[in-house]
Amino acid sequence: MALAKGVCLNHIARESADIKRLATFYHQVLGFEQIESPKYGEFEVIWMKLPPSFSLHLIQRNPSTKLPEGPYSADSAVKDPKNLPRGHHVSFSVSNFDEFVHSLKEKGIETFEKTQPDGKTKQVFFFDPDGNGLEVGNFGTLSQ
């Protein structure tokens, strides 16, 4: 069986009832920049980029699909960021981990922090305004 060659992540898409609010969050918290987006007519999209090449596509929610909206539409403990290390999340690396966590707290974002058994790798878990799980860590910034 032949494996795919030259594979790389192209983008992640998030469906939202309020893509402008979500775009503001990703810009203010993680530094995504809005880029030119296609015009689909029947629904709105906002494309964002985190330099040098990571893309996030925010797509206006179609209420007729009945897809789950995310943890905030649930009444269970899934809303708690302590559940994210084993749950669905997208992960980012930062080189200023402690400053970044401080900025989340200043914005009033509920977080769950974790340090791996090596004592060096730090992670913080939180939700975007639509309840999508996010992780940020100091991965790749540790000296070997």
PDB file of C-alpha atoms in Angstrom:
ATOM      1  CA  MET A   1       0.000   0.000   0.000  1.00  0.00           C
ATOM      2  CA  ALA A   2       1.392   3.401  -0.975  1.00  0.00           C
ATOM      3  CA  LEU A   3       1.449   6.104   1.671  1.00  0.00           C
ATOM      4  CA  ALA A   4       0.628   9.703   0.838  1.00  0.00           C
ATOM      5  CA  LYS A   5       3.736  11.746   0.042  1.00  0.00           C
ATOM      6  CA  GLY A   6       4.419  15.353   0.939  1.00  0.00           C
ATOM      7  CA  VAL A   7       1.626  15.448   3.512  1.00  0.00           C
ATOM      8  CA  CYS A   8       1.232  18.579   5.599  1.00  0.00           C
ATOM      9  CA  LEU A   9      -1.621  20.200   7.475  1.00  0.00           C
ATOM     10  CA  ASN A  10      -3.380  22.717   5.231  1.00  0.00           C
ATOM     11  CA  HIS A  11      -6.018  24.261   7.501  1.00  0.00           C
ATOM     12  CA  ILE A  12      -8.487  23.697  10.304  1.00  0.00           C
ATOM     13  CA  ALA A  13     -12.103  24.770   9.876  1.00  0.00           C
ATOM     14  CA  ARG A  14     -14.426  25.887  12.663  1.00  0.00           C
ATOM     15  CA  GLU A  15     -18.150  26.406  12.106  1.00  0.00           C
ATOM     16  CA  SER A  16     -19.640  29.236  14.161  1.00  0.00           C
ATOM     17  CA  ALA A  17     -22.844  31.218  14.534  1.00  0.00           C
ATOM     18  CA  ASP A  18     -20.645  34.315  15.053  1.00  0.00           C
ATOM     19  CA  ILE A  19     -17.498  34.105  12.917  1.00  0.00           C
ATOM     20  CA  LYS A  20     -16.589  37.750  13.546  1.00  0.00           C
ATOM     21  CA  ARG A  21     -16.452  37.127  17.318  1.00  0.00           C
ATOM     22  CA  LEU A  22     -14.361  34.003  16.740  1.00  0.00           C
ATOM     23  CA  ALA A  23     -12.003  35.877  14.367  1.00  0.00           C
ATOM     24  CA  THR A  24     -11.501  38.595  16.997  1.00  0.00           C
ATOM     25  CA  PHE A  25     -10.694  35.942  19.636  1.00  0.00           C
ATOM     26  CA  TYR A  26      -8.095  34.151  17.477  1.00  0.00           C
ATOM     27  CA  HIS A  27      -6.522  37.486  16.508  1.00  0.00           C
ATOM     28  CA  GLN A  28      -6.358  38.862  20.065  1.00  0.00           C
ATOM     29  CA  VAL A  29      -5.315  35.620  21.800  1.00  0.00           C
ATOM     30  CA  LEU A  30      -3.078  33.830  19.272  1.00  0.00           C
ATOM     31  CA  GLY A  31      -2.171  36.530  16.738  1.00  0.00           C
ATOM     32  CA  PHE A  32      -3.980  35.141  13.669  1.00  0.00           C
ATOM     33  CA  GLU A  33      -4.259  37.640  10.806  1.00  0.00           C
ATOM     34  CA  GLN A  34      -7.308  37.885   8.555  1.00  0.00           C
ATOM     35  CA  ILE A  35      -6.494  37.139   4.915  1.00  0.00           C
ATOM     36  CA  GLU A  36      -8.498  37.402   1.711  1.00  0.00           C
ATOM     37  CA  SER A  37     -11.493  35.080   1.862  1.00  0.00           C
ATOM     38  CA  PRO A  38     -13.570  33.694  -1.001  1.00  0.00           C
ATOM     39  CA  LYS A  39     -17.153  34.871  -1.440  1.00  0.00           C
ATOM     40  CA  TYR A  40     -19.504  31.896  -1.382  1.00  0.00           C
ATOM     41  CA  GLY A  41     -22.766  33.848  -1.498  1.00  0.00           C
ATOM     42  CA  GLU A  42     -24.975  31.544   0.545  1.00  0.00           C
ATOM     43  CA  PHE A  43     -22.775  31.718   3.667  1.00  0.00           C
ATOM     44  CA  GLU A  44     -20.007  33.876   5.094  1.00  0.00           C
ATOM     45  CA  VAL A  45     -16.413  32.779   5.742  1.00  0.00           C
ATOM     46  CA  ILE A  46     -13.385  34.414   7.306  1.00  0.00           C
ATOM     47  CA  TRP A  47      -9.989  32.953   6.498  1.00  0.00           C
ATOM     48  CA  MET A  48      -7.150  33.607   8.906  1.00  0.00           C
ATOM     49  CA  LYS A  49      -3.455  32.820   8.880  1.00  0.00           C
ATOM     50  CA  LEU A  50      -0.869  32.365  11.587  1.00  0.00           C
ATOM     51  CA  PRO A  51       2.471  33.146   9.960  1.00  0.00           C
ATOM     52  CA  PRO A  52       4.269  31.546   8.342  1.00  0.00           C
ATOM     53  CA  SER A  53       1.687  29.087   6.966  1.00  0.00           C
ATOM     54  CA  PHE A  54      -1.016  27.803   9.349  1.00  0.00           C
ATOM     55  CA  SER A  55      -4.569  28.580   8.193  1.00  0.00           C
ATOM     56  CA  LEU A  56      -7.864  28.674  10.069  1.00  0.00           C
ATOM     57  CA  HIS A  57     -11.149  28.819   8.167  1.00  0.00           C
ATOM     58  CA  LEU A  58     -14.120  30.213  10.094  1.00  0.00           C
ATOM     59  CA  ILE A  59     -17.395  29.233   8.455  1.00  0.00           C
ATOM     60  CA  GLN A  60     -20.872  30.589   9.185  1.00  0.00           C
ATOM     61  CA  ARG A  61     -22.879  27.870  10.932  1.00  0.00           C
ATOM     62  CA  ASN A  62     -25.658  26.213   8.985  1.00  0.00           C
ATOM     63  CA  PRO A  63     -28.407  25.668  11.584  1.00  0.00           C
ATOM     64  CA  SER A  64     -30.111  23.011   9.449  1.00  0.00           C
ATOM     65  CA  THR A  65     -27.171  20.557   9.679  1.00  0.00           C
ATOM     66  CA  LYS A  66     -27.860  19.712  13.347  1.00  0.00           C
ATOM     67  CA  LEU A  67     -24.122  19.250  13.967  1.00  0.00           C
ATOM     68  CA  PRO A  68     -23.158  19.739  17.617  1.00  0.00           C
ATOM     69  CA  GLU A  69     -22.110  23.286  18.355  1.00  0.00           C
ATOM     70  CA  GLY A  70     -19.498  22.366  20.956  1.00  0.00           C
ATOM     71  CA  PRO A  71     -19.150  21.955  24.707  1.00  0.00           C
ATOM     72  CA  TYR A  72     -21.015  25.178  25.496  1.00  0.00           C
ATOM     73  CA  SER A  73     -24.209  23.667  24.107  1.00  0.00           C
ATOM     74  CA  ALA A  74     -23.908  20.749  26.559  1.00  0.00           C
ATOM     75  CA  ASP A  75     -24.974  20.601  30.199  1.00  0.00           C
ATOM     76  CA  SER A  76     -22.230  18.177  31.222  1.00  0.00           C
ATOM     77  CA  ALA A  77     -18.753  18.574  32.678  1.00  0.00           C
ATOM     78  CA  VAL A  78     -17.340  18.740  29.149  1.00  0.00           C
ATOM     79  CA  LYS A  79     -17.305  22.547  29.598  1.00  0.00           C
ATOM     80  CA  ASP A  80     -14.480  22.224  32.150  1.00  0.00           C
ATOM     81  CA  PRO A  81     -10.990  22.847  30.649  1.00  0.00           C
ATOM     82  CA  LYS A  82      -9.619  20.103  32.959  1.00  0.00           C
ATOM     83  CA  ASN A  83     -11.227  17.612  30.544  1.00  0.00           C
ATOM     84  CA  LEU A  84      -9.347  18.891  27.484  1.00  0.00           C
ATOM     85  CA  PRO A  85      -6.027  17.003  27.842  1.00  0.00           C
ATOM     86  CA  ARG A  86      -7.839  13.845  26.726  1.00  0.00           C
ATOM     87  CA  GLY A  87     -10.562  15.559  24.708  1.00  0.00           C
ATOM     88  CA  HIS A  88     -10.810  17.213  21.320  1.00  0.00           C
ATOM     89  CA  HIS A  89      -8.454  20.163  20.998  1.00  0.00           C
ATOM     90  CA  VAL A  90      -6.104  21.952  18.629  1.00  0.00           C
ATOM     91  CA  SER A  91      -2.602  22.598  19.954  1.00  0.00           C
ATOM     92  CA  PHE A  92      -0.212  25.504  19.421  1.00  0.00           C
ATOM     93  CA  SER A  93       3.362  26.150  20.617  1.00  0.00           C
ATOM     94  CA  VAL A  94       4.578  29.454  22.035  1.00  0.00           C
ATOM     95  CA  SER A  95       8.010  30.634  23.108  1.00  0.00           C
ATOM     96  CA  ASN A  96       6.653  32.916  25.880  1.00  0.00           C
ATOM     97  CA  PHE A  97       4.487  30.410  27.749  1.00  0.00           C
ATOM     98  CA  ASP A  98       4.276  32.153  31.151  1.00  0.00           C
ATOM     99  CA  GLU A  99       3.481  35.548  29.595  1.00  0.00           C
ATOM    100  CA  PHE A 100       0.887  33.922  27.352  1.00  0.00           C
ATOM    101  CA  VAL A 101      -0.879  32.225  30.296  1.00  0.00           C
ATOM    102  CA  HIS A 102      -0.852  35.542  32.170  1.00  0.00           C
ATOM    103  CA  SER A 103      -2.518  37.241  29.171  1.00  0.00           C
ATOM    104  CA  LEU A 104      -5.266  34.585  29.107  1.00  0.00           C
ATOM    105  CA  LYS A 105      -5.989  35.224  32.785  1.00  0.00           C
ATOM    106  CA  GLU A 106      -6.054  38.987  32.193  1.00  0.00           C
ATOM    107  CA  LYS A 107      -8.703  38.383  29.519  1.00  0.00           C
ATOM    108  CA  GLY A 108     -10.785  36.366  32.006  1.00  0.00           C
ATOM    109  CA  ILE A 109     -10.364  33.092  30.100  1.00  0.00           C
ATOM    110  CA  GLU A 110     -10.795  30.002  32.292  1.00  0.00           C
ATOM    111  CA  THR A 111      -7.749  27.734  31.981  1.00  0.00           C
ATOM    112  CA  PHE A 112      -6.320  24.434  33.153  1.00  0.00           C
ATOM    113  CA  GLU A 113      -2.524  24.260  33.432  1.00  0.00           C
ATOM    114  CA  LYS A 114      -0.499  21.077  33.409  1.00  0.00           C
ATOM    115  CA  THR A 115       3.202  20.225  33.595  1.00  0.00           C
ATOM    116  CA  GLN A 116       4.409  16.943  32.111  1.00  0.00           C
ATOM    117  CA  PRO A 117       6.383  14.453  34.263  1.00  0.00           C
ATOM    118  CA  ASP A 118       9.645  15.758  32.757  1.00  0.00           C
ATOM    119  CA  GLY A 119       9.017  18.948  34.762  1.00  0.00           C
ATOM    120  CA  LYS A 120       9.822  21.089  31.708  1.00  0.00           C
ATOM    121  CA  THR A 121       6.914  20.738  29.309  1.00  0.00           C
ATOM    122  CA  LYS A 122       4.091  23.096  30.281  1.00  0.00           C
ATOM    123  CA  GLN A 123       0.598  23.147  28.806  1.00  0.00           C
ATOM    124  CA  VAL A 124      -2.490  25.306  29.223  1.00  0.00           C
ATOM    125  CA  PHE A 125      -5.948  24.236  28.061  1.00  0.00           C
ATOM    126  CA  PHE A 126      -8.903  26.544  27.416  1.00  0.00           C
ATOM    127  CA  PHE A 127     -11.891  27.105  25.122  1.00  0.00           C
ATOM    128  CA  ASP A 128     -12.525  29.610  22.370  1.00  0.00           C
ATOM    129  CA  PRO A 129     -15.848  31.529  22.543  1.00  0.00           C
ATOM    130  CA  ASP A 130     -17.675  28.722  20.703  1.00  0.00           C
ATOM    131  CA  GLY A 131     -16.381  26.014  23.058  1.00  0.00           C
ATOM    132  CA  ASN A 132     -13.678  24.561  20.796  1.00  0.00           C
ATOM    133  CA  GLY A 133     -10.829  23.117  22.875  1.00  0.00           C
ATOM    134  CA  LEU A 134      -7.391  24.719  22.595  1.00  0.00           C
ATOM    135  CA  GLU A 135      -4.012  23.761  24.025  1.00  0.00           C
ATOM    136  CA  VAL A 136      -0.909  25.929  24.118  1.00  0.00           C
ATOM    137  CA  GLY A 137       2.442  24.625  25.278  1.00  0.00           C
ATOM    138  CA  ASN A 138       6.125  25.382  25.327  1.00  0.00           C
ATOM    139  CA  PHE A 139       6.740  22.469  22.903  1.00  0.00           C
ATOM    140  CA  GLY A 140       9.768  22.919  20.702  1.00  0.00           C
ATOM    141  CA  THR A 141      11.118  25.730  22.866  1.00  0.00           C
ATOM    142  CA  LEU A 142      12.952  23.468  25.300  1.00  0.00           C
ATOM    143  CA  SER A 143      16.658  22.870  24.819  1.00  0.00           C
ATOM    144  CA  GLN A 144      17.450  19.235  24.128  1.00  0.00           C
TER     145      GLN A 144
END
